[in-house]
């Protein structure tokens, strides 16, 4: 709704006229605006840049929690004596934790608010990262990463909703891809940190049961983004859109005024919107949910309230869209995570095969070596002289991913999220086909970069569509639902990837390619959501 100016002039007795120098009342001017008007008038500037900085650390916490195990496997496999199946479990365990709590965080975020939850969750995640860093055996490490996955699952849904609700329609699609850029940045930083830390010869013995090695240090560094994100969010406001949805318009208006002051440098009292439109009609059950939380809701009532939100999400008008989006996200992450989370292992085998056999090496050669595990003992004996190259390849792939993300941010408003997703799916499927035929390591790095980048962009674009399609009272729940099924797809993909290898290298590549083709076709029935007013 656009700003509305209402002029109310006091009435005067018939036959008389008000004089310009009289003491009559001045005109009362009231400007009322909805969310889109209020956030647009607040502007885009210093506040948004600070928000982007803090969001970067918070987003990196999710990436580090999810991807860190992939990078320590070539180092930790010697210390922990890991089999191929155990590597698969360690790769997927954080995803499993994310799946276990996806619905819970969505409900809590939609009732408790975005800011508080992000702060609590980030502090807890940094704690579990430190517990994982001190682990000395497979089971404690898996437990710590599973719990970390359970906790960090709350960050992604909250952060997506929070950023969406602090930007107008003009910037919303770009903000969603900015989240993808954070993922690309994390993918770039992890191999840099790994290449710096993991080849070192640190062997610090604290006791007979606690020895700190390079991969322990690497996991400890991975706790930093979540800790910094928690501190940073203490200086940010609650989402004004969330405050409006629970009828706290005065608090929301104060947030808009603060953003306006920071962005423009003007005093708060010059902010032109004086009143915010009422949100009472959104849903009465949300107010009941918030009251329950304040009074101390029982687990039974919380479950009932959570179920009510799920029922609203699957209402007839939302059913087609939510079902399609859930399936699409499941297939996107099942295919792209299968490649990304196994990437260091694939590149290690690819490089080893090329060095020992001479000449070019195909991706099938690497996958065959991975399935046989024939060079594990030899690589443990040789140390890091060869393994350092693994992270050089991963860094090159991540840099390419980052570049593709930046390009997508430039074209998303021109193409729209739906068309962009169809292009990404088609490009991913074609890249997988060419990858199966590739016999050059440089081309393999390039193609895997395309598959990972397109998958990550697709994942964030889908989440952006969810944020556009669902109202504030269901947004975090809907995002959590989509992320939960996406992570479930990623966990299943990572776990069954080595199982497909038992039938040759064609198995996992065909499985990934078909998933990409299917999610591309499922995009056609979905509506365009770009420039849609945020409910």
Short mmCIF file of C-alpha atoms in Angstrom, two decimals:
data_model
loop_
_atom_site.label_atom_id
_atom_site.label_comp_id
_atom_site.label_asym_id
_atom_site.label_seq_id
_atom_site.Cartn_x
_atom_site.Cartn_y
_atom_site.Cartn_z
CA UNK A 1 0.00 0.00 0.00
CA UNK A 2 1.34 3.43 -0.92
CA UNK A 3 1.72 6.26 1.57
CA UNK A 4 -1.55 8.06 2.20
CA UNK A 5 -1.71 11.70 3.27
CA UNK A 6 -4.82 12.72 5.16
CA UNK A 7 -5.51 16.42 5.71
CA UNK A 8 -7.99 17.16 8.50
CA UNK A 9 -9.01 20.82 8.81
CA UNK A 10 -10.98 21.92 11.89
CA UNK A 11 -14.43 23.17 10.99
CA UNK A 12 -15.35 26.87 11.49
CA UNK A 13 -18.72 28.46 12.17
CA UNK A 14 -20.76 29.29 9.10
CA UNK A 15 -20.28 32.77 7.88
CA UNK A 16 -16.85 33.24 9.42
CA UNK A 17 -13.39 32.83 7.95
CA UNK A 18 -10.19 31.82 9.61
CA UNK A 19 -7.51 34.48 9.55
CA UNK A 20 -3.91 33.71 8.61
CA UNK A 21 -2.68 35.36 11.77
CA UNK A 22 -5.25 33.73 14.03
CA UNK A 23 -4.45 31.09 16.63
CA UNK A 24 -6.56 28.41 14.95
CA UNK A 25 -5.32 24.83 14.99
CA UNK A 26 -2.88 23.80 12.31
CA UNK A 27 -3.75 21.08 9.83
CA UNK A 28 -3.10 17.60 11.23
CA UNK A 29 -1.05 15.59 8.80
CA UNK A 30 -0.91 11.84 9.17
CA UNK A 31 1.12 9.58 6.93
CA UNK A 32 0.28 5.89 7.11
CA UNK A 33 2.24 3.19 5.30
CA UNK A 34 2.44 -0.55 4.98
CA UNK A 35 5.65 -2.58 5.28
CA UNK A 36 6.79 -2.04 1.69
CA UNK A 37 6.34 1.71 1.99
CA UNK A 38 8.06 1.90 5.37
CA UNK A 39 11.11 -0.15 4.39
CA UNK A 40 11.50 1.70 1.07
CA UNK A 41 11.41 5.10 2.77
CA UNK A 42 14.02 3.89 5.30
CA UNK A 43 16.44 3.65 2.39
CA UNK A 44 19.42 1.45 1.59
CA UNK A 45 22.82 2.36 3.00
CA UNK A 46 25.13 1.97 5.98
CA UNK A 47 22.68 -0.12 7.99
CA UNK A 48 22.32 -2.62 5.15
CA UNK A 49 26.09 -2.84 4.76
CA UNK A 50 26.54 -3.58 8.47
CA UNK A 51 23.71 -6.10 8.26
CA UNK A 52 25.44 -7.75 5.29
CA UNK A 53 28.70 -7.99 7.27
CA UNK A 54 27.07 -9.67 10.27
CA UNK A 55 24.96 -11.88 8.00
CA UNK A 56 28.16 -12.99 6.28
CA UNK A 57 29.63 -14.35 9.51
CA UNK A 58 26.32 -15.96 10.45
CA UNK A 59 25.95 -17.53 7.01
CA UNK A 60 29.55 -18.77 7.12
CA UNK A 61 28.70 -20.60 10.35
CA UNK A 62 26.19 -22.71 8.42
CA UNK A 63 28.65 -23.40 5.59
CA UNK A 64 31.49 -24.29 7.97
CA UNK A 65 29.25 -26.61 10.01
CA UNK A 66 28.08 -28.39 6.88
CA UNK A 67 31.26 -28.57 4.79
CA UNK A 68 34.09 -28.79 7.33
CA UNK A 69 34.05 -32.58 7.57
CA UNK A 70 34.71 -32.92 3.83
CA UNK A 71 38.02 -31.11 4.24
CA UNK A 72 39.34 -32.94 7.27
CA UNK A 73 38.62 -36.43 5.90
CA UNK A 74 41.85 -36.68 3.87
CA UNK A 75 43.71 -35.75 7.09
CA UNK A 76 41.59 -37.46 9.74
CA UNK A 77 41.21 -40.76 7.84
CA UNK A 78 44.74 -41.69 8.89
CA UNK A 79 44.25 -40.80 12.57
CA UNK A 80 40.75 -42.28 12.84
CA UNK A 81 41.31 -45.19 10.42
CA UNK A 82 38.14 -44.43 8.47
CA UNK A 83 36.49 -46.74 5.97
CA UNK A 84 34.62 -45.47 2.90
CA UNK A 85 31.27 -46.04 4.63
CA UNK A 86 32.44 -44.16 7.75
CA UNK A 87 33.53 -41.26 5.55
CA UNK A 88 30.06 -41.23 4.07
CA UNK A 89 28.49 -41.10 7.53
CA UNK A 90 30.78 -38.28 8.68
CA UNK A 91 30.03 -36.33 5.52
CA UNK A 92 26.27 -36.65 6.02
CA UNK A 93 26.01 -36.45 9.83
CA UNK A 94 25.61 -32.64 10.03
CA UNK A 95 22.92 -32.82 7.38
CA UNK A 96 21.18 -35.48 9.46
CA UNK A 97 21.17 -33.14 12.45
CA UNK A 98 19.69 -30.35 10.33
CA UNK A 99 16.89 -32.63 9.19
CA UNK A 100 16.08 -33.70 12.77
CA UNK A 101 15.19 -30.19 13.96
CA UNK A 102 14.06 -28.37 10.82
CA UNK A 103 10.39 -28.05 11.82
CA UNK A 104 11.17 -27.03 15.39
CA UNK A 105 13.27 -24.02 14.45
CA UNK A 106 10.69 -22.80 11.94
CA UNK A 107 7.96 -22.80 14.58
CA UNK A 108 10.15 -21.11 17.19
CA UNK A 109 11.31 -18.44 14.74
CA UNK A 110 7.72 -17.64 13.74
CA UNK A 111 6.67 -17.21 17.37
CA UNK A 112 9.75 -16.14 19.32
CA UNK A 113 11.26 -13.84 16.71
CA UNK A 114 14.33 -13.90 14.47
CA UNK A 115 17.00 -11.99 16.39
CA UNK A 116 16.89 -13.82 19.74
CA UNK A 117 16.92 -17.22 18.11
CA UNK A 118 19.89 -16.42 15.88
CA UNK A 119 21.94 -15.22 18.87
CA UNK A 120 21.16 -18.30 20.98
CA UNK A 121 21.72 -20.74 18.13
CA UNK A 122 25.03 -19.19 17.07
CA UNK A 123 26.44 -19.37 20.59
CA UNK A 124 25.39 -23.02 20.89
CA UNK A 125 26.88 -23.88 17.50
CA UNK A 126 30.25 -22.37 18.44
CA UNK A 127 30.19 -24.56 21.57
CA UNK A 128 29.54 -27.79 19.62
CA UNK A 129 32.22 -26.82 17.09
CA UNK A 130 34.72 -26.66 19.94
CA UNK A 131 33.52 -30.04 21.26
CA UNK A 132 34.07 -31.53 17.78
CA UNK A 133 37.53 -29.94 17.65
CA UNK A 134 38.53 -31.76 20.85
CA UNK A 135 37.20 -35.16 19.70
CA UNK A 136 39.67 -38.00 19.52
CA UNK A 137 37.52 -40.79 18.10
CA UNK A 138 34.85 -41.35 15.46
CA UNK A 139 31.77 -41.63 17.72
CA UNK A 140 32.34 -38.43 19.78
CA UNK A 141 33.13 -36.55 16.57
CA UNK A 142 29.92 -37.76 14.91
CA UNK A 143 27.84 -36.88 17.98
CA UNK A 144 29.27 -33.35 18.15
CA UNK A 145 28.68 -32.75 14.43
CA UNK A 146 25.16 -34.16 14.62
CA UNK A 147 24.30 -31.83 17.52
CA UNK A 148 25.95 -28.96 15.69
CA UNK A 149 23.79 -29.73 12.67
CA UNK A 150 20.67 -29.77 14.84
CA UNK A 151 21.53 -26.33 16.20
CA UNK A 152 22.73 -24.62 13.02
CA UNK A 153 19.56 -25.63 11.21
CA UNK A 154 17.85 -22.79 13.06
CA UNK A 155 20.21 -20.17 11.65
CA UNK A 156 19.49 -20.65 7.96
CA UNK A 157 15.70 -20.33 8.20
CA UNK A 158 15.95 -17.36 10.57
CA UNK A 159 18.63 -15.58 8.57
CA UNK A 160 16.71 -15.99 5.32
CA UNK A 161 13.53 -14.60 6.86
CA UNK A 162 15.40 -11.84 8.69
CA UNK A 163 17.17 -10.52 5.60
CA UNK A 164 13.99 -10.78 3.53
CA UNK A 165 12.08 -8.77 6.12
CA UNK A 166 14.66 -5.96 6.23
CA UNK A 167 14.62 -5.24 2.48
CA UNK A 168 12.00 -4.02 0.05
CA UNK A 169 10.88 -5.77 -3.12
CA UNK A 170 13.58 -4.03 -5.16
CA UNK A 171 16.42 -5.70 -3.25
CA UNK A 172 14.79 -8.93 -2.12
CA UNK A 173 15.95 -11.20 -4.97
CA UNK A 174 19.48 -9.81 -4.75
CA UNK A 175 19.53 -10.41 -0.99
CA UNK A 176 18.60 -14.05 -1.48
CA UNK A 177 21.47 -14.50 -3.92
CA UNK A 178 23.70 -12.63 -1.49
CA UNK A 179 23.08 -15.53 0.88
CA UNK A 180 24.26 -17.79 -1.90
CA UNK A 181 27.37 -15.64 -2.25
CA UNK A 182 28.05 -16.26 1.44
CA UNK A 183 27.95 -19.99 0.67
CA UNK A 184 30.37 -19.38 -2.21
CA UNK A 185 32.65 -17.37 0.08
CA UNK A 186 32.59 -20.17 2.63
CA UNK A 187 33.48 -22.69 -0.05
CA UNK A 188 36.42 -20.46 -0.99
CA UNK A 189 37.63 -19.88 2.58
CA UNK A 190 37.49 -23.51 3.72
CA UNK A 191 40.15 -24.82 1.29
CA UNK A 192 42.33 -21.78 2.04
CA UNK A 193 42.13 -22.48 5.77
CA UNK A 194 42.62 -26.21 5.14
CA UNK A 195 45.66 -25.63 2.95
CA UNK A 196 47.16 -23.33 5.61
CA UNK A 197 46.44 -25.44 8.70
CA UNK A 198 46.19 -29.11 7.73
CA UNK A 199 49.67 -29.61 6.19
CA UNK A 200 51.34 -28.36 9.39
CA UNK A 201 53.04 -30.77 11.79
CA UNK A 202 51.19 -29.73 14.93
CA UNK A 203 51.08 -32.57 17.46
CA UNK A 204 50.34 -31.05 20.85
CA UNK A 205 49.82 -33.69 23.52
CA UNK A 206 47.70 -32.37 26.41
CA UNK A 207 47.19 -35.80 28.01
CA UNK A 208 47.19 -39.46 27.07
CA UNK A 209 43.62 -39.08 25.84
CA UNK A 210 43.83 -35.64 24.27
CA UNK A 211 46.19 -34.87 21.40
CA UNK A 212 45.68 -31.77 19.27
CA UNK A 213 46.49 -32.29 15.60
CA UNK A 214 46.05 -30.02 12.57
CA UNK A 215 42.52 -31.20 11.81
CA UNK A 216 41.51 -30.40 15.42
CA UNK A 217 42.81 -26.85 14.93
CA UNK A 218 40.89 -26.62 11.65
CA UNK A 219 37.61 -27.53 13.38
CA UNK A 220 38.36 -25.04 16.16
CA UNK A 221 38.72 -22.24 13.59
CA UNK A 222 35.34 -23.26 12.18
CA UNK A 223 33.77 -22.15 15.50
CA UNK A 224 34.76 -18.50 14.92
CA UNK A 225 32.02 -17.38 12.43
CA UNK A 226 29.13 -18.52 14.64
CA UNK A 227 30.63 -16.79 17.69
CA UNK A 228 31.18 -13.51 15.79
CA UNK A 229 27.68 -13.76 14.29
CA UNK A 230 26.12 -14.11 17.76
CA UNK A 231 27.97 -11.03 19.03
CA UNK A 232 27.09 -9.02 15.90
CA UNK A 233 23.38 -9.76 16.08
CA UNK A 234 23.25 -8.23 19.55
CA UNK A 235 23.65 -4.85 17.82
CA UNK A 236 20.88 -5.44 15.27
CA UNK A 237 17.13 -4.88 15.73
CA UNK A 238 14.34 -7.43 15.61
CA UNK A 239 12.71 -7.84 12.21
CA UNK A 240 10.18 -5.00 11.82
CA UNK A 241 8.00 -7.19 9.62
CA UNK A 242 7.81 -9.77 12.42
CA UNK A 243 6.96 -7.03 14.93
CA UNK A 244 4.17 -5.80 12.66
CA UNK A 245 2.80 -9.33 12.33
CA UNK A 246 2.33 -9.54 16.12
CA UNK A 247 0.80 -6.04 16.26
CA UNK A 248 3.82 -4.30 17.79
CA UNK A 249 3.65 -1.47 15.28
CA UNK A 250 5.18 1.11 17.62
CA UNK A 251 8.32 -1.03 18.04
CA UNK A 252 8.43 -1.74 14.30
CA UNK A 253 8.14 1.98 13.53
CA UNK A 254 11.04 2.69 15.87
CA UNK A 255 13.13 0.12 13.98
CA UNK A 256 12.28 1.80 10.66
CA UNK A 257 13.23 5.19 12.13
CA UNK A 258 16.57 3.85 13.34
CA UNK A 259 17.34 2.33 9.93
CA UNK A 260 16.33 5.64 8.29
CA UNK A 261 18.64 7.61 10.60
CA UNK A 262 21.62 5.33 9.93
CA UNK A 263 21.07 5.21 6.17
CA UNK A 264 20.31 8.88 5.54
CA UNK A 265 21.96 10.66 8.47
CA UNK A 266 18.72 12.53 9.12
CA UNK A 267 17.11 12.72 12.58
CA UNK A 268 14.52 10.09 13.43
CA UNK A 269 11.68 12.65 13.68
CA UNK A 270 12.07 13.46 9.97
CA UNK A 271 11.12 9.90 8.98
CA UNK A 272 8.02 10.58 6.85
CA UNK A 273 5.94 7.52 7.81
CA UNK A 274 4.16 8.30 11.09
CA UNK A 275 1.84 5.29 11.37
CA UNK A 276 1.97 1.68 10.16
CA UNK A 277 -1.04 -0.14 8.77
CA UNK A 278 -2.63 -2.71 11.07
CA UNK A 279 -1.71 -6.36 10.69
CA UNK A 280 -4.49 -7.71 12.93
CA UNK A 281 -6.15 -9.51 10.05
CA UNK A 282 -3.11 -11.73 9.38
CA UNK A 283 -4.01 -14.51 11.77
CA UNK A 284 -5.33 -14.66 15.26
CA UNK A 285 -3.71 -17.97 16.11
CA UNK A 286 -0.25 -16.36 15.82
CA UNK A 287 -1.04 -13.98 18.66
CA UNK A 288 -2.17 -16.97 20.70
CA UNK A 289 1.13 -18.74 19.95
CA UNK A 290 3.15 -15.72 21.09
CA UNK A 291 1.09 -15.42 24.27
CA UNK A 292 1.71 -19.11 24.97
CA UNK A 293 5.44 -18.61 24.66
CA UNK A 294 5.36 -15.66 27.04
CA UNK A 295 3.32 -17.60 29.60
CA UNK A 296 5.28 -20.82 29.29
CA UNK A 297 3.69 -23.15 26.77
CA UNK A 298 3.65 -26.89 27.43
CA UNK A 299 5.31 -29.30 24.96
CA UNK A 300 1.89 -30.67 24.02
CA UNK A 301 0.45 -27.24 23.23
CA UNK A 302 3.60 -26.26 21.37
CA UNK A 303 3.28 -29.38 19.20
CA UNK A 304 -0.38 -28.58 18.55
CA UNK A 305 0.43 -25.00 17.61
CA UNK A 306 3.27 -26.15 15.35
CA UNK A 307 0.87 -28.57 13.65
CA UNK A 308 -1.65 -25.74 13.08
CA UNK A 309 1.02 -23.76 11.25
CA UNK A 310 1.87 -26.77 9.10
CA UNK A 311 -1.84 -27.19 8.26
CA UNK A 312 -2.04 -23.54 7.20
CA UNK A 313 1.04 -24.02 5.05
CA UNK A 314 -0.60 -26.97 3.28
CA UNK A 315 -3.90 -25.15 2.81
CA UNK A 316 -5.44 -25.66 -0.63
CA UNK A 317 -4.16 -22.34 -1.98
CA UNK A 318 -0.58 -23.19 -0.90
CA UNK A 319 -0.58 -26.96 -1.47
CA UNK A 320 0.66 -27.13 -5.07
CA UNK A 321 3.43 -24.58 -4.54
CA UNK A 322 4.78 -26.02 -1.28
CA UNK A 323 4.78 -29.62 -2.55
CA UNK A 324 6.58 -28.68 -5.77
CA UNK A 325 9.12 -26.50 -3.97
CA UNK A 326 9.87 -29.19 -1.38
CA UNK A 327 10.51 -31.79 -4.11
CA UNK A 328 12.64 -29.36 -6.12
CA UNK A 329 14.79 -28.43 -3.13
CA UNK A 330 15.17 -32.10 -2.21
CA UNK A 331 16.46 -32.94 -5.69
CA UNK A 332 18.72 -29.86 -5.94
CA UNK A 333 20.59 -30.64 -2.73
CA UNK A 334 20.58 -34.39 -3.28
CA UNK A 335 22.48 -33.85 -6.53
CA UNK A 336 24.72 -30.87 -5.75
CA UNK A 337 25.67 -31.91 -2.19
CA UNK A 338 26.64 -35.37 -3.45
CA UNK A 339 29.26 -33.68 -5.59
CA UNK A 340 30.30 -30.89 -3.22
CA UNK A 341 30.70 -32.85 0.00
CA UNK A 342 32.71 -35.58 -1.72
CA UNK A 343 34.78 -33.09 -3.74
CA UNK A 344 38.02 -33.18 -1.67
CA UNK A 345 38.00 -36.99 -1.79
CA UNK A 346 37.34 -37.03 -5.54
CA UNK A 347 40.11 -34.53 -6.26
CA UNK A 348 42.53 -36.44 -4.04
CA UNK A 349 41.96 -39.66 -6.01
CA UNK A 350 41.98 -37.81 -9.32
CA UNK A 351 45.35 -36.23 -8.62
CA UNK A 352 46.81 -39.48 -7.27
CA UNK A 353 45.67 -41.43 -10.32
CA UNK A 354 47.18 -38.88 -12.68
CA UNK A 355 50.49 -38.88 -10.79
CA UNK A 356 50.84 -42.66 -10.55
CA UNK A 357 49.54 -43.61 -14.01
CA UNK A 358 50.81 -40.64 -15.98
CA UNK A 359 48.93 -38.66 -18.59
CA UNK A 360 45.33 -37.57 -18.32
CA UNK A 361 42.84 -38.90 -15.80
CA UNK A 362 39.07 -39.16 -16.19
CA UNK A 363 36.56 -38.61 -13.43
CA UNK A 364 35.75 -42.31 -13.65
CA UNK A 365 39.37 -43.10 -12.80
CA UNK A 366 39.08 -41.05 -9.62
CA UNK A 367 35.76 -42.63 -8.65
CA UNK A 368 37.16 -46.11 -9.21
CA UNK A 369 40.11 -45.29 -6.94
CA UNK A 370 37.72 -43.87 -4.34
CA UNK A 371 35.62 -47.03 -4.41
CA UNK A 372 38.67 -49.33 -4.07
CA UNK A 373 40.43 -47.19 -1.46
CA UNK A 374 43.64 -48.73 -2.75
CA UNK A 375 45.92 -45.76 -2.07
CA UNK A 376 44.84 -44.85 1.47
CA UNK A 377 47.81 -46.40 3.27
CA UNK A 378 50.30 -45.01 0.77
CA UNK A 379 48.94 -41.48 1.11
CA UNK A 380 49.07 -41.71 4.90
CA UNK A 381 52.72 -42.66 4.65
CA UNK A 382 53.52 -39.87 2.19
CA UNK A 383 51.91 -37.19 4.29
CA UNK A 384 50.76 -33.91 2.78
CA UNK A 385 53.11 -33.45 -0.16
CA UNK A 386 50.39 -34.70 -2.49
CA UNK A 387 47.30 -33.84 -0.48
CA UNK A 388 48.00 -30.10 -0.56
CA UNK A 389 47.01 -30.12 -4.22
CA UNK A 390 43.55 -31.36 -3.23
CA UNK A 391 42.82 -27.99 -1.63
CA UNK A 392 44.26 -26.05 -4.54
CA UNK A 393 41.68 -27.75 -6.78
CA UNK A 394 38.90 -27.17 -4.23
CA UNK A 395 39.89 -23.51 -3.98
CA UNK A 396 39.78 -23.14 -7.77
CA UNK A 397 36.34 -24.76 -7.84
CA UNK A 398 35.11 -22.48 -5.05
CA UNK A 399 36.43 -19.36 -6.79
CA UNK A 400 34.55 -20.32 -9.93
CA UNK A 401 31.44 -20.88 -7.82
CA UNK A 402 31.82 -17.44 -6.26
CA UNK A 403 32.13 -15.85 -9.71
CA UNK A 404 28.97 -17.58 -10.97
CA UNK A 405 27.08 -16.37 -7.89
CA UNK A 406 28.12 -12.79 -8.60
CA UNK A 407 26.95 -13.10 -12.20
CA UNK A 408 23.60 -14.53 -11.10
CA UNK A 409 23.08 -11.60 -8.74
CA UNK A 410 23.42 -9.27 -11.72
CA UNK A 411 20.85 -11.08 -13.89
CA UNK A 412 18.28 -12.36 -11.39
CA UNK A 413 16.09 -9.24 -11.58
CA UNK A 414 16.22 -9.37 -15.37
CA UNK A 415 15.41 -13.08 -15.76
CA UNK A 416 13.39 -13.72 -12.62
CA UNK A 417 14.02 -16.55 -10.16
CA UNK A 418 11.88 -19.10 -12.01
CA UNK A 419 13.61 -18.70 -15.40
CA UNK A 420 17.00 -18.54 -13.71
CA UNK A 421 16.30 -21.84 -11.94
CA UNK A 422 15.34 -23.57 -15.19
CA UNK A 423 18.56 -22.36 -16.84
CA UNK A 424 20.61 -23.54 -13.85
CA UNK A 425 19.02 -26.99 -13.86
CA UNK A 426 19.59 -27.49 -17.59
CA UNK A 427 23.20 -26.30 -17.28
CA UNK A 428 23.85 -28.63 -14.34
CA UNK A 429 22.49 -31.67 -16.18
CA UNK A 430 24.59 -30.87 -19.26
CA UNK A 431 27.72 -30.36 -17.12
CA UNK A 432 27.20 -33.76 -15.48
CA UNK A 433 27.02 -35.44 -18.89
CA UNK A 434 30.22 -33.75 -20.08
CA UNK A 435 31.93 -34.54 -16.75
CA UNK A 436 31.32 -38.26 -17.31
CA UNK A 437 33.21 -38.00 -20.62
CA UNK A 438 35.96 -35.66 -19.42
CA UNK A 439 39.55 -36.90 -19.24
CA UNK A 440 41.22 -33.65 -18.21
CA UNK A 441 41.66 -32.63 -14.59
CA UNK A 442 41.28 -28.90 -15.33
CA UNK A 443 38.02 -29.53 -17.19
CA UNK A 444 36.85 -31.73 -14.30
CA UNK A 445 37.50 -28.87 -11.84
CA UNK A 446 35.60 -26.46 -14.09
CA UNK A 447 32.58 -28.75 -14.55
CA UNK A 448 32.30 -29.65 -10.88
CA UNK A 449 32.44 -25.92 -10.15
CA UNK A 450 29.49 -25.35 -12.46
CA UNK A 451 27.47 -28.18 -10.87
CA UNK A 452 28.15 -26.92 -7.33
CA UNK A 453 27.58 -23.25 -8.18
CA UNK A 454 24.35 -23.90 -10.05
CA UNK A 455 23.09 -26.12 -7.24
CA UNK A 456 23.88 -23.54 -4.54
CA UNK A 457 22.30 -20.71 -6.53
CA UNK A 458 19.26 -22.88 -7.21
CA UNK A 459 18.93 -23.71 -3.52
CA UNK A 460 18.95 -20.04 -2.50
CA UNK A 461 16.66 -18.97 -5.34
CA UNK A 462 14.10 -21.57 -4.25
CA UNK A 463 14.27 -20.29 -0.67
CA UNK A 464 13.77 -16.78 -2.04
CA UNK A 465 10.61 -17.94 -3.79
CA UNK A 466 9.34 -19.41 -0.52
CA UNK A 467 9.98 -16.12 1.28
CA UNK A 468 7.98 -14.32 -1.42
CA UNK A 469 5.07 -16.79 -1.51
CA UNK A 470 4.32 -17.16 2.22
CA UNK A 471 3.18 -14.52 4.75
CA UNK A 472 5.24 -13.46 7.76
CA UNK A 473 3.43 -15.75 10.18
CA UNK A 474 4.37 -18.82 8.10
CA UNK A 475 7.58 -17.67 6.39
CA UNK A 476 10.21 -19.13 8.72
CA UNK A 477 8.20 -22.35 9.06
CA UNK A 478 7.92 -22.68 5.26
CA UNK A 479 11.62 -21.94 4.79
CA UNK A 480 12.48 -24.48 7.49
CA UNK A 481 10.30 -27.11 5.85
CA UNK A 482 11.96 -26.58 2.47
CA UNK A 483 15.45 -26.53 3.99
CA UNK A 484 14.70 -29.64 6.04
CA UNK A 485 13.69 -31.68 3.00
CA UNK A 486 16.59 -30.22 1.05
CA UNK A 487 19.05 -31.28 3.73
CA UNK A 488 17.38 -34.68 3.85
CA UNK A 489 18.04 -34.98 0.13
CA UNK A 490 21.66 -33.91 0.67
CA UNK A 491 22.17 -36.43 3.48
CA UNK A 492 20.66 -39.26 1.42
CA UNK A 493 22.73 -38.24 -1.60
CA UNK A 494 25.99 -38.21 0.39
CA UNK A 495 25.20 -41.56 1.98
CA UNK A 496 24.19 -43.40 -1.20
CA UNK A 497 26.93 -41.84 -3.37
CA UNK A 498 29.52 -44.46 -2.31
CA UNK A 499 26.89 -47.20 -2.69
CA UNK A 500 26.39 -46.28 -6.35
CA UNK A 501 30.16 -46.50 -6.81
CA UNK A 502 29.93 -50.25 -6.31
CA UNK A 503 28.27 -50.45 -9.75
CA UNK A 504 30.88 -48.34 -11.51
CA UNK A 505 31.41 -44.63 -12.06
CA UNK A 506 28.34 -44.25 -14.29
CA UNK A 507 25.99 -44.99 -11.37
CA UNK A 508 26.44 -41.80 -9.29
CA UNK A 509 26.71 -39.54 -12.36
CA UNK A 510 23.46 -40.88 -13.89
CA UNK A 511 21.75 -40.55 -10.51
CA UNK A 512 22.87 -36.90 -10.22
CA UNK A 513 22.00 -36.05 -13.83
CA UNK A 514 18.45 -37.46 -13.64
CA UNK A 515 17.78 -35.54 -10.40
CA UNK A 516 18.83 -32.30 -12.11
CA UNK A 517 16.60 -32.89 -15.14
CA UNK A 518 13.58 -33.66 -12.96
CA UNK A 519 13.87 -30.52 -10.78
CA UNK A 520 14.25 -28.40 -13.92
CA UNK A 521 10.98 -29.75 -15.33
CA UNK A 522 9.17 -29.22 -12.01
CA UNK A 523 9.89 -25.48 -12.20
CA UNK A 524 7.37 -24.92 -15.02
CA UNK A 525 4.14 -25.02 -12.91
CA UNK A 526 5.47 -22.56 -10.30
CA UNK A 527 4.46 -18.88 -10.44
CA UNK A 528 6.81 -15.93 -10.84
CA UNK A 529 7.33 -14.20 -7.49
CA UNK A 530 9.65 -11.34 -8.40
CA UNK A 531 8.62 -7.85 -7.20
CA UNK A 532 5.73 -9.41 -5.26
CA UNK A 533 4.57 -7.41 -2.24
CA UNK A 534 5.74 -9.06 0.97
CA UNK A 535 2.80 -10.28 3.07
#
